[in-house]
Amino acid sequence: MAAVRPIVSARAKPAGPSAWSSWRRHVAGSPTQVVLTLLVVAVAGWALAHFLQWAVLDAVWQPDADRCQAARGTGACWGVVAEKWRLVLLGRYPVDGTWRIVTGSIALLAGVAASLWLAPRSPRWLLAWPSGLLVFAWLAGGGPGLEAVPTDLWGGLPLTLFLTASTMLLAFPVAILLALGRRSALPALRAACTVWIELVRGVPLVPVLFIASFVFPLLLSPGRSPDLLARVVVALALFAAAYMAEVVRGGLQSVPKGQLEAAASIGLGWWGAQRAVVLPQALRAAVPALTNNALSLLKETSLVTIVSLYELTGAVSLALGSDPEWRPFKVELFLVAGAIYFVLCFALARASARLELPQEMA
Amino acid sequence: MVLVLALVAALWLLASVTADHMRARGIRSGFDFLLDPAGFDIGEGWLAFEPSQPYWRAFLAGLVNTIRAAVPALVGCSLLGLLVGVGRLSSNPLVRGACRAWIEVVRNVPLLLQLLAWYLVLTEFLPGADEPGGWAGIAQWSKAGLALGGEGGPLLSPEYLALVIGLAVYTSAYVAEVVRAGVQAVPAGQWEAAAALGLPARVEWREVVLPQAMRLAIPPLANQYINLVKNSSLAVAIGYPDLVSIANTAINQSGRAVECIAVLAAVYLLLSLSTAFGMDRFNRRALRHGG
Amino acid sequence: MTFRSLSRWLLAASFAFGAHAAWAGKTLDGIKSKGQLACGVSSGVAGFSQADGSGRWSGLDVDYCRALAAAILGDANKVRFVPLVSQQRFAAIQSGEVDILARNTTWTLTRDASLGLHFVGILYIDGQGFMVPAKSKVKSARQLKNTTVCVQSGTTTEKNLSEFSRANNLNLRPVVFEKFEAANAAYFSGRCAAYTTDASGLASVRNKEAKTPADHVILPELISKEPLGPAVRRGDDEFFTIARWVLFGLQEAEELGVTQANVEAMQKKARDPQVGRLLGTTEDMGKLLGLDKDWLARAVKATGNYGEIFERNVGPKSPLGLPRGSNNLWTKGGLVYAPPVR
């Protein structure tokens, strides 16, 4: 087990004579090292070779169902992507409106990116986030100057992005209020916020979505309940807010008490002190954990397919559910969808790693 | 106090308005249906269930099925997570890289997609039920499921297997990160002391590092375990009769959507709280024994 | 907080949730003021309701909603189709998210009495059956002993299956899927020995979704009665009456030989007083329903009579290829018997 001695130690060992020889020492330095290395190489090599054989060498690249059928079991059928890409990426959105939803998604991404990168410099850029969402809602849903497209036709990747971005935006203020409430001096408020947070965190998302989808409308008078998508976004936001509140609370705890006292001494009230002194520091400390919340949320939006909104995961099933010719090639589409999620999550994680930098500026 | 009263009043108002609305629309409501016979079958499970038994018993069977899937997944994700987490710290760059790749891929793809993919793989590539594969007397597998101990053994359905594998694999990536953080938090002096004693690496890990690391890791591990239990609710997408799936059927047989969802939420709350409570007890014991 | 302010707050809150007494008769008003009928359909059952790539809906349930919209609003295209999964459907109609539920839903006592619904009538007479792979050589549902059966959850099917299994000592194990697509996919992958749903659904799955339909056999037994029909929310008797008589009117139009092609000509010169009443040339029956006299003529012009709707969507010449059977007119040996428009 010498092989798994950790590379972490407070005092880094001096580097060996050269990077190569130290690499060799760790790969083939002892019999155990050699066995481990061989094991990894064998397993990874075997898997990679089979995968390449299946995914590249024996694959069918044309959208030709008969050739795909012939290659079934030995080679991948990437033709299914050529055949179904639109349904997977955009769901059932009307074909002649493709430009609208694509432009809308770009605006949304641009808005989110602008507020992520530029907000540390000037908080005004935070407005780019809701602006991006508004542009998306206008382009995708219609309104002044554009023909209306009902939200149940929204789908695929744009819907995934919209759900994530709008939920984060809505959940953020709620999370801050919940976190402040949980630290409040008023016992009743504290109790209410604590109960709410623990209640929501104790329940899976699926029943929460059920509530949004078919319990909530029963609370209202007939015909008065808002659109399903709106209900789902609110449910997701309330759900995510409970998790984010705990992260914000952690950030609040990291702000020294002296800061609050100093703020009070220069005459700031409680709200003023929170807004100008405590929250900026707390939120900055909470950024890495908040990114994790965003990542979970991005993945959890896949569950809305259970209440028949066809975002990326749902669109895959939709694309193949009623097409006997292409149904056998689900694996390929799952891989494509998985790769899209992977790229999105990975990019978001990397972007947030860079976001943590401005911390030193504080 | 006033606020608590207001909260109670608001909840009461909500409940009574809902009940009022439903009564006005001619919708039956109330929990009395829990005592009526359920009328539907449950495909598999530990708790034998007959359609003539009441709804509450069906919910109980669903809960038992949820636990039946969650427990092996908990064990699986812990073992796999420990392995990958320790491997992530290996000095061998190949082992380290492989473990890192595992964690990144598994963590960055939604669980639902992974479950659908596992289920697809199991149902597509297992042999048909009439020509099962397997090793005589040990295990037998086909699209009907995996029978341990040969023909007559207990049958584990593909839905069950996909759920357990999917949950274990997904959570293992998070457990691995928890393990890694725990190991990294063990002070360097401990390593050096162990090395100074001349302990072999295996003993060093088993006797010095992991016990300390695990003690640090228990609270975040508890969170991951609670997540796993909650995530088991995705079973509904791949046809395993867990609590959500039973509630789903019950909603349609009885039409009592609000009541069934309330039962569902309450039971999960109880499950989460009891997992948290159990882990807390375990944590205290670990701290006490650790001195 | 004093008692007075609390009670005032409660009062305000209950207004926000809407006083329930005020909405009787509101469904029809809502449809007219929005200029649109919200019709809850299934998310994709070939022949009953299915959207093509460009979002155009077709099917038996869909055509009924179009005819209803034509009768009420004068335009068969003023329908918003809301696809619903089976768990959602009753809540969607109860909550007013849709005005009418035309989602191949079975009319049963429980549903009529406890869900706050009124079933309008029977749009399709069905029964639950089984489908098996041809190579399994199973010839009767009673041969399915100790096997697994794929089912979609949230349907009357689950209960029928368990009753059939008990009555015949078959020990059938259901594998229950939340979604129609998932249940289909599992059956075609070979997970289950059989697939069960309404016979029309089986035909739809076999003919539209199987790669080679001949590889699958629908077994002869029907194990239940499944009268499928549209349902409306309670509380608006006017709308209920219109919805029910549009269905009867379409069936009577077939009986009297009024078709999509000849309806205009019939309106101009038909002498038969029955046709005259139906099409509003001699007597204005629409007035009694709160509509104009052309209500049914518009519906027939939009979708054709019941027989035409049947032929187009599920009949022998359609991809589903279902025989008319029980769904033929009573005059032709079937069970379709509409009360007279008189």
Short mmCIF file of N, CA, C and O in Angstrom, two decimals, chain A residues 1-8 10-11 23 26-27 33 36-37 40-41 72 188-189 198-199 201-204 206-207 210-211 214-215 217-222 243 299 302-303 305-306 313 330-331 334 337-338 341-342 345-346 350, chain B residues 3-4 17-18 21-22 25 86 89-96 98 100 104-105 107-110 112-113 116-117 120 124 170 174 184 188 191-192 201-202 204-205 230 233-234 236 244 248 251 257-258 261 264-265 268-269 272:
data_model
loop_
_atom_site.label_atom_id
_atom_site.label_comp_id
_atom_site.label_asym_id
_atom_site.label_seq_id
_atom_site.Cartn_x
_atom_site.Cartn_y
_atom_site.Cartn_z
N MET A 1 0.82 -1.21 0.00
CA MET A 1 0.00 0.00 0.00
C MET A 1 0.85 1.27 0.00
O MET A 1 0.34 2.35 0.20
N ALA A 2 2.16 1.08 -0.17
CA ALA A 2 3.01 2.25 -0.18
C ALA A 2 2.57 3.21 -1.29
O ALA A 2 2.83 4.40 -1.22
N ALA A 3 1.88 2.63 -2.23
CA ALA A 3 1.53 3.42 -3.40
C ALA A 3 0.57 4.55 -3.07
O ALA A 3 0.53 5.56 -3.76
N VAL A 4 -0.22 4.38 -2.03
CA VAL A 4 -1.24 5.39 -1.81
C VAL A 4 -0.86 6.34 -0.68
O VAL A 4 -1.70 6.90 -0.02
N ARG A 5 0.42 6.49 -0.46
CA ARG A 5 0.84 7.55 0.47
C ARG A 5 0.45 8.89 -0.15
O ARG A 5 0.65 9.12 -1.33
N PRO A 6 -0.18 9.73 0.61
CA PRO A 6 -0.74 10.95 0.01
C PRO A 6 0.32 11.96 -0.44
O PRO A 6 1.41 12.01 0.13
N ILE A 7 -0.04 12.71 -1.43
CA ILE A 7 0.88 13.73 -1.90
C ILE A 7 0.74 14.99 -1.07
O ILE A 7 1.47 15.93 -1.24
N VAL A 8 -0.22 14.99 -0.19
CA VAL A 8 -0.42 16.21 0.59
C VAL A 8 0.44 16.17 1.83
O VAL A 8 0.53 15.16 2.51
N ALA A 10 2.06 19.28 4.77
CA ALA A 10 2.22 20.71 4.99
C ALA A 10 3.53 21.20 4.39
O ALA A 10 3.60 22.25 3.78
N ARG A 11 4.55 20.37 4.59
CA ARG A 11 5.84 20.76 4.02
C ARG A 11 6.10 19.91 2.78
O ARG A 11 6.32 18.71 2.88
N TRP A 23 8.36 11.26 -11.56
CA TRP A 23 7.17 10.63 -12.14
C TRP A 23 7.39 9.12 -12.20
O TRP A 23 6.56 8.34 -11.79
N HIS A 26 7.15 7.36 -8.96
CA HIS A 26 5.79 7.15 -8.45
C HIS A 26 5.00 6.15 -9.29
O HIS A 26 4.01 5.61 -8.81
N VAL A 27 5.43 5.98 -10.52
CA VAL A 27 4.69 5.05 -11.37
C VAL A 27 5.25 3.65 -11.26
O VAL A 27 4.52 2.66 -11.29
N GLN A 33 3.69 -0.22 -6.72
CA GLN A 33 3.47 0.83 -7.72
C GLN A 33 3.30 0.21 -9.10
O GLN A 33 2.40 0.60 -9.86
N LEU A 36 -0.09 -1.47 -9.42
CA LEU A 36 -1.16 -0.48 -9.55
C LEU A 36 -1.17 0.16 -10.94
O LEU A 36 -2.22 0.30 -11.57
N THR A 37 0.02 0.56 -11.37
CA THR A 37 0.12 1.19 -12.69
C THR A 37 -0.41 0.26 -13.77
O THR A 37 -1.21 0.66 -14.62
N VAL A 40 -4.20 0.02 -13.66
CA VAL A 40 -4.88 1.18 -14.23
C VAL A 40 -4.77 1.17 -15.75
O VAL A 40 -5.75 1.37 -16.47
N VAL A 41 -3.53 0.92 -16.22
CA VAL A 41 -3.32 0.92 -17.67
C VAL A 41 -4.17 -0.15 -18.33
O VAL A 41 -4.83 0.08 -19.35
N ARG A 72 -25.76 -2.58 -35.04
CA ARG A 72 -26.19 -2.56 -33.65
C ARG A 72 -25.42 -3.59 -32.83
O ARG A 72 -25.27 -4.73 -33.21
N ALA A 188 -39.28 34.05 17.24
CA ALA A 188 -40.31 33.47 16.38
C ALA A 188 -39.84 33.45 14.93
O ALA A 188 -40.00 32.45 14.22
N LEU A 189 -39.23 34.56 14.50
CA LEU A 189 -38.74 34.62 13.13
C LEU A 189 -37.66 33.57 12.92
O LEU A 189 -37.63 32.86 11.91
N GLU A 198 -35.28 23.50 7.34
CA GLU A 198 -35.11 22.07 7.62
C GLU A 198 -36.20 21.24 6.96
O GLU A 198 -35.96 20.13 6.49
N LEU A 199 -37.40 21.81 6.92
CA LEU A 199 -38.52 21.12 6.29
C LEU A 199 -38.22 20.85 4.81
O LEU A 199 -38.35 19.73 4.31
N ARG A 201 -35.36 20.96 3.27
CA ARG A 201 -34.18 20.12 3.04
C ARG A 201 -34.43 18.66 3.36
O ARG A 201 -33.65 17.80 2.95
N GLY A 202 -35.49 18.39 4.09
CA GLY A 202 -35.78 17.00 4.43
C GLY A 202 -36.60 16.27 3.39
O GLY A 202 -36.82 15.07 3.50
N VAL A 203 -37.06 16.99 2.38
CA VAL A 203 -37.98 16.39 1.40
C VAL A 203 -37.28 16.35 0.04
O VAL A 203 -36.60 17.31 -0.32
N PRO A 204 -37.43 15.27 -0.73
CA PRO A 204 -36.83 15.25 -2.06
C PRO A 204 -37.52 16.23 -3.01
O PRO A 204 -38.63 16.69 -2.73
N VAL A 206 -38.78 15.59 -5.95
CA VAL A 206 -39.91 15.04 -6.71
C VAL A 206 -41.27 15.41 -6.10
O VAL A 206 -42.12 15.95 -6.81
N PRO A 207 -41.49 15.18 -4.80
CA PRO A 207 -42.78 15.62 -4.25
C PRO A 207 -42.99 17.13 -4.34
O PRO A 207 -44.13 17.58 -4.53
N PHE A 210 -44.31 17.72 -7.64
CA PHE A 210 -45.72 17.28 -7.68
C PHE A 210 -46.62 18.37 -7.10
O PHE A 210 -47.69 18.65 -7.62
N ILE A 211 -46.17 18.97 -5.99
CA ILE A 211 -46.98 20.01 -5.37
C ILE A 211 -47.18 21.16 -6.35
O ILE A 211 -48.30 21.63 -6.56
N PHE A 214 -49.51 19.65 -9.44
CA PHE A 214 -50.94 19.41 -9.31
C PHE A 214 -51.56 19.62 -7.94
O PHE A 214 -52.75 19.43 -7.81
N VAL A 215 -50.81 20.03 -6.95
CA VAL A 215 -51.48 20.36 -5.69
C VAL A 215 -51.77 21.86 -5.61
O VAL A 215 -52.87 22.27 -5.28
N PRO A 217 -52.42 24.19 -7.85
CA PRO A 217 -53.60 24.73 -8.54
C PRO A 217 -54.89 24.49 -7.77
O PRO A 217 -55.84 25.25 -7.91
N LEU A 218 -54.92 23.44 -6.94
CA LEU A 218 -56.14 23.15 -6.19
C LEU A 218 -56.38 24.18 -5.10
O LEU A 218 -57.48 24.32 -4.59
N LEU A 219 -55.30 24.89 -4.70
CA LEU A 219 -55.45 25.89 -3.65
C LEU A 219 -56.13 27.14 -4.19
O LEU A 219 -56.69 27.92 -3.43
N LEU A 220 -56.03 27.35 -5.49
CA LEU A 220 -56.54 28.59 -6.07
C LEU A 220 -57.88 28.35 -6.72
O LEU A 220 -58.30 27.22 -6.95
N SER A 221 -58.54 29.45 -7.03
CA SER A 221 -59.80 29.33 -7.75
C SER A 221 -59.52 28.83 -9.16
O SER A 221 -58.45 29.07 -9.70
N PRO A 222 -60.50 28.14 -9.76
CA PRO A 222 -60.28 27.60 -11.10
C PRO A 222 -59.82 28.67 -12.07
O PRO A 222 -60.31 29.79 -12.05
N TYR A 243 -31.42 25.42 0.55
CA TYR A 243 -30.03 24.94 0.55
C TYR A 243 -29.06 26.13 0.52
O TYR A 243 -28.05 26.15 1.20
N LYS A 299 -28.24 20.27 -12.55
CA LYS A 299 -28.52 18.85 -12.75
C LYS A 299 -29.94 18.50 -12.33
O LYS A 299 -30.59 17.67 -12.95
N SER A 302 -33.21 18.45 -14.45
CA SER A 302 -33.59 17.30 -15.27
C SER A 302 -34.86 16.63 -14.72
O SER A 302 -35.55 15.93 -15.44
N LEU A 303 -35.15 16.84 -13.43
CA LEU A 303 -36.32 16.18 -12.84
C LEU A 303 -37.64 16.75 -13.33
O LEU A 303 -38.67 16.13 -13.15
N THR A 305 -38.80 16.79 -16.01
CA THR A 305 -39.42 15.93 -17.01
C THR A 305 -40.49 15.05 -16.37
O THR A 305 -41.42 14.60 -17.03
N ILE A 306 -40.38 14.83 -15.03
CA ILE A 306 -41.38 14.03 -14.34
C ILE A 306 -42.73 14.74 -14.32
O ILE A 306 -43.78 14.10 -14.27
N THR A 313 -32.98 16.34 -20.65
CA THR A 313 -33.14 14.90 -20.39
C THR A 313 -34.49 14.41 -20.92
O THR A 313 -34.56 13.36 -21.56
N LYS A 330 -30.73 4.75 -28.10
CA LYS A 330 -30.82 5.66 -26.97
C LYS A 330 -29.46 5.94 -26.35
O LYS A 330 -29.19 7.05 -25.92
N VAL A 331 -28.63 4.90 -26.28
CA VAL A 331 -27.33 5.05 -25.61
C VAL A 331 -26.58 6.25 -26.18
O VAL A 331 -26.03 7.07 -25.45
N PHE A 334 -28.09 9.46 -25.01
CA PHE A 334 -27.77 9.67 -23.59
C PHE A 334 -26.34 10.17 -23.45
O PHE A 334 -26.05 11.05 -22.64
N ALA A 337 -26.29 13.84 -24.45
CA ALA A 337 -26.87 14.69 -23.41
C ALA A 337 -25.94 14.76 -22.20
O ALA A 337 -25.72 15.84 -21.63
N GLY A 338 -25.37 13.60 -21.83
CA GLY A 338 -24.44 13.57 -20.70
C GLY A 338 -23.25 14.48 -20.96
O GLY A 338 -22.80 15.22 -20.07
N TYR A 341 -24.25 18.14 -20.45
CA TYR A 341 -24.29 18.47 -19.02
C TYR A 341 -22.88 18.59 -18.47
O TYR A 341 -22.58 19.49 -17.69
N PHE A 342 -22.02 17.64 -18.87
CA PHE A 342 -20.67 17.64 -18.33
C PHE A 342 -19.95 18.94 -18.68
O PHE A 342 -19.35 19.59 -17.83
N CYS A 345 -21.46 21.90 -16.64
CA CYS A 345 -21.10 21.88 -15.22
C CYS A 345 -19.62 22.17 -15.05
O CYS A 345 -19.21 22.93 -14.17
N PHE A 346 -18.81 21.55 -15.90
CA PHE A 346 -17.37 21.71 -15.79
C PHE A 346 -16.99 23.18 -16.03
O PHE A 346 -16.21 23.76 -15.29
N ARG A 350 -15.24 25.75 -13.42
CA ARG A 350 -14.00 26.48 -13.75
C ARG A 350 -14.20 27.98 -13.63
O ARG A 350 -13.39 28.70 -13.06
N LEU B 3 -46.21 35.76 16.17
CA LEU B 3 -45.83 35.28 14.85
C LEU B 3 -46.16 33.80 14.70
O LEU B 3 -46.65 33.37 13.66
N VAL B 4 -45.88 33.04 15.76
CA VAL B 4 -46.19 31.61 15.70
C VAL B 4 -47.67 31.42 15.50
O VAL B 4 -48.12 30.62 14.66
N VAL B 17 -59.17 26.58 3.33
CA VAL B 17 -59.56 27.10 2.01
C VAL B 17 -59.48 26.00 0.97
O VAL B 17 -60.38 25.82 0.15
N THR B 18 -58.39 25.21 1.06
CA THR B 18 -58.24 24.11 0.11
C THR B 18 -59.38 23.12 0.24
O THR B 18 -60.02 22.73 -0.73
N HIS B 21 -62.52 24.63 -1.14
CA HIS B 21 -62.50 24.61 -2.60
C HIS B 21 -62.83 23.23 -3.12
O HIS B 21 -63.61 23.07 -4.05
N MET B 22 -62.21 22.24 -2.50
CA MET B 22 -62.38 20.89 -3.03
C MET B 22 -63.81 20.42 -2.80
O MET B 22 -64.40 19.79 -3.66
N ARG B 25 -66.11 21.85 -5.25
CA ARG B 25 -65.98 21.28 -6.59
C ARG B 25 -66.41 19.82 -6.63
O ARG B 25 -66.18 19.13 -7.62
N VAL B 86 -9.37 7.65 -1.46
CA VAL B 86 -7.98 7.38 -1.11
C VAL B 86 -7.13 7.36 -2.38
O VAL B 86 -6.01 7.90 -2.41
N LEU B 89 -5.68 10.49 -3.68
CA LEU B 89 -4.52 11.04 -2.98
C LEU B 89 -3.27 10.22 -3.24
O LEU B 89 -2.22 10.45 -2.62
N SER B 90 -3.38 9.22 -4.11
CA SER B 90 -2.24 8.35 -4.36
C SER B 90 -1.08 9.15 -4.94
O SER B 90 -1.28 10.17 -5.61
N SER B 91 0.13 8.67 -4.66
CA SER B 91 1.29 9.34 -5.26
C SER B 91 1.46 8.90 -6.70
O SER B 91 2.20 9.51 -7.46
N ASN B 92 0.77 7.84 -7.07
CA ASN B 92 0.86 7.36 -8.46
C ASN B 92 -0.05 8.22 -9.35
O ASN B 92 -1.27 8.21 -9.19
N PRO B 93 0.53 8.99 -10.25
CA PRO B 93 -0.28 9.93 -11.03
C PRO B 93 -1.35 9.25 -11.87
O PRO B 93 -2.40 9.84 -12.12
N LEU B 94 -1.12 8.02 -12.29
CA LEU B 94 -2.12 7.33 -13.10
C LEU B 94 -3.36 7.00 -12.26
O LEU B 94 -4.49 7.21 -12.69
N VAL B 95 -3.11 6.47 -11.06
CA VAL B 95 -4.23 6.15 -10.16
C VAL B 95 -4.99 7.42 -9.82
O VAL B 95 -6.22 7.47 -9.87
N ARG B 96 -4.20 8.48 -9.51
CA ARG B 96 -4.81 9.75 -9.16
C ARG B 96 -5.69 10.26 -10.30
O ARG B 96 -6.83 10.68 -10.09
N ALA B 98 -7.06 8.60 -12.79
CA ALA B 98 -8.24 7.77 -13.04
C ALA B 98 -9.33 8.10 -12.02
O ALA B 98 -10.51 8.23 -12.38
N ARG B 100 -9.71 10.89 -10.35
CA ARG B 100 -10.22 12.23 -10.59
C ARG B 100 -11.22 12.22 -11.75
O ARG B 100 -12.28 12.83 -11.67
N GLU B 104 -15.09 13.46 -11.60
CA GLU B 104 -15.60 14.57 -12.42
C GLU B 104 -16.75 14.13 -13.30
O GLU B 104 -17.76 14.83 -13.42
N VAL B 105 -16.58 12.97 -13.94
CA VAL B 105 -17.63 12.52 -14.85
C VAL B 105 -18.91 12.22 -14.08
O VAL B 105 -20.00 12.67 -14.45
N ARG B 107 -19.92 13.24 -11.17
CA ARG B 107 -20.56 14.36 -10.50
C ARG B 107 -21.24 15.33 -11.45
O ARG B 107 -22.14 16.05 -11.06
N ASN B 108 -20.75 15.38 -12.68
CA ASN B 108 -21.23 16.42 -13.58
C ASN B 108 -22.31 15.98 -14.54
O ASN B 108 -22.62 16.67 -15.50
N VAL B 109 -22.87 14.80 -14.32
CA VAL B 109 -23.97 14.34 -15.16
C VAL B 109 -25.16 14.08 -14.22
O VAL B 109 -24.98 13.47 -13.17
N PRO B 110 -26.36 14.56 -14.58
CA PRO B 110 -27.50 14.40 -13.66
C PRO B 110 -27.77 12.94 -13.32
O PRO B 110 -27.63 12.06 -14.18
N LEU B 112 -30.58 11.50 -12.81
CA LEU B 112 -31.69 10.93 -13.57
C LEU B 112 -31.18 10.32 -14.88
O LEU B 112 -31.54 9.21 -15.26
N LEU B 113 -30.30 11.07 -15.55
CA LEU B 113 -29.74 10.57 -16.81
C LEU B 113 -28.94 9.30 -16.57
O LEU B 113 -29.01 8.34 -17.34
N LEU B 116 -31.36 6.39 -15.97
CA LEU B 116 -31.97 5.94 -17.23
C LEU B 116 -30.95 5.14 -18.04
O LEU B 116 -31.28 4.12 -18.64
N ALA B 117 -29.69 5.61 -18.02
CA ALA B 117 -28.66 4.92 -18.78
C ALA B 117 -28.38 3.53 -18.19
O ALA B 117 -28.29 2.54 -18.93
N LEU B 120 -31.20 1.30 -19.10
CA LEU B 120 -31.14 0.96 -20.52
C LEU B 120 -30.11 -0.13 -20.76
O LEU B 120 -30.36 -1.12 -21.45
N GLU B 124 -31.15 -3.66 -22.17
CA GLU B 124 -30.76 -3.93 -23.56
C GLU B 124 -29.81 -5.12 -23.65
O GLU B 124 -29.93 -5.95 -24.53
N TYR B 170 -23.29 7.32 -8.22
CA TYR B 170 -23.41 8.78 -8.16
C TYR B 170 -22.91 9.30 -6.81
O TYR B 170 -22.11 10.22 -6.74
N TYR B 174 -19.28 11.86 -4.45
CA TYR B 174 -19.35 12.85 -3.37
C TYR B 174 -18.67 12.32 -2.12
O TYR B 174 -17.96 13.04 -1.43
N GLN B 184 -7.06 14.97 4.07
CA GLN B 184 -6.19 16.15 3.96
C GLN B 184 -6.21 16.97 5.23
O GLN B 184 -5.28 17.73 5.50
N ALA B 188 -0.20 17.15 9.34
CA ALA B 188 1.00 16.54 8.76
C ALA B 188 1.82 15.84 9.83
O ALA B 188 2.46 14.82 9.59
N TRP B 191 1.29 12.15 10.13
CA TRP B 191 1.98 11.34 9.12
C TRP B 191 3.44 11.14 9.53
O TRP B 191 3.97 10.04 9.47
N GLU B 192 4.01 12.27 9.92
CA GLU B 192 5.43 12.21 10.22
C GLU B 192 5.67 11.33 11.44
O GLU B 192 6.62 10.52 11.48
N ALA B 201 3.09 1.44 5.58
CA ALA B 201 2.05 2.34 5.07
C ALA B 201 0.65 1.82 5.37
O ALA B 201 -0.24 2.58 5.71
N ARG B 202 0.48 0.50 5.25
CA ARG B 202 -0.86 -0.05 5.43
C ARG B 202 -1.35 0.24 6.85
O ARG B 202 -2.47 0.68 7.08
N GLU B 204 -0.15 2.48 8.86
CA GLU B 204 -0.24 3.93 9.00
C GLU B 204 -1.64 4.41 8.60
O GLU B 204 -2.28 5.18 9.30
N TRP B 205 -2.12 3.94 7.45
CA TRP B 205 -3.45 4.34 6.98
C TRP B 205 -4.52 3.84 7.92
O TRP B 205 -5.40 4.57 8.33
N LYS B 230 -32.95 10.63 -0.28
CA LYS B 230 -33.90 11.47 -1.00
C LYS B 230 -33.85 11.20 -2.51
O LYS B 230 -34.88 11.17 -3.18
N SER B 233 -35.92 8.69 -4.63
CA SER B 233 -37.25 8.99 -5.16
C SER B 233 -37.28 9.01 -6.68
O SER B 233 -38.34 8.98 -7.27
N LEU B 234 -36.09 9.03 -7.31
CA LEU B 234 -36.08 9.01 -8.78
C LEU B 234 -36.43 7.64 -9.33
O LEU B 234 -36.56 7.47 -10.54
N VAL B 236 -39.03 6.31 -9.53
CA VAL B 236 -40.29 6.38 -10.27
C VAL B 236 -40.06 6.44 -11.78
O VAL B 236 -40.86 5.96 -12.57
N VAL B 244 -42.47 6.79 -3.87
CA VAL B 244 -43.06 7.77 -4.79
C VAL B 244 -43.92 7.08 -5.84
O VAL B 244 -45.01 7.54 -6.18
N ASN B 248 -47.79 7.63 -6.47
CA ASN B 248 -48.26 7.96 -7.80
C ASN B 248 -49.47 7.14 -8.19
O ASN B 248 -50.48 7.66 -8.68
N ILE B 251 -52.47 8.03 -5.99
CA ILE B 251 -53.12 9.27 -6.39
C ILE B 251 -54.16 8.98 -7.46
O ILE B 251 -55.28 9.47 -7.44
N ALA B 257 -55.01 13.54 -4.43
CA ALA B 257 -53.65 14.01 -4.73
C ALA B 257 -53.02 14.71 -3.54
O ALA B 257 -51.90 14.39 -3.13
N VAL B 258 -53.77 15.64 -2.94
CA VAL B 258 -53.19 16.44 -1.85
C VAL B 258 -52.78 15.54 -0.69
O VAL B 258 -51.67 15.64 -0.14
N ILE B 261 -49.66 13.32 -1.47
CA ILE B 261 -48.42 14.09 -1.47
C ILE B 261 -48.03 14.44 -0.04
O ILE B 261 -46.85 14.43 0.34
N LEU B 264 -46.46 11.48 1.45
CA LEU B 264 -45.14 11.31 0.84
C LEU B 264 -44.12 12.24 1.49
O LEU B 264 -43.04 11.81 1.92
N ALA B 265 -44.48 13.52 1.59
CA ALA B 265 -43.54 14.50 2.15
C ALA B 265 -43.25 14.17 3.62
O ALA B 265 -42.09 14.20 4.05
N TYR B 268 -40.82 11.16 3.92
CA TYR B 268 -39.44 11.49 3.57
C TYR B 268 -38.80 12.35 4.65
O TYR B 268 -37.62 12.19 4.97
N LEU B 269 -39.60 13.25 5.20
CA LEU B 269 -39.09 14.10 6.28
C LEU B 269 -38.63 13.22 7.44
O LEU B 269 -37.54 13.40 8.00
N SER B 272 -35.41 11.41 6.49
CA SER B 272 -34.25 12.30 6.55
C SER B 272 -33.86 12.56 7.99
O SER B 272 -32.69 12.48 8.36
#
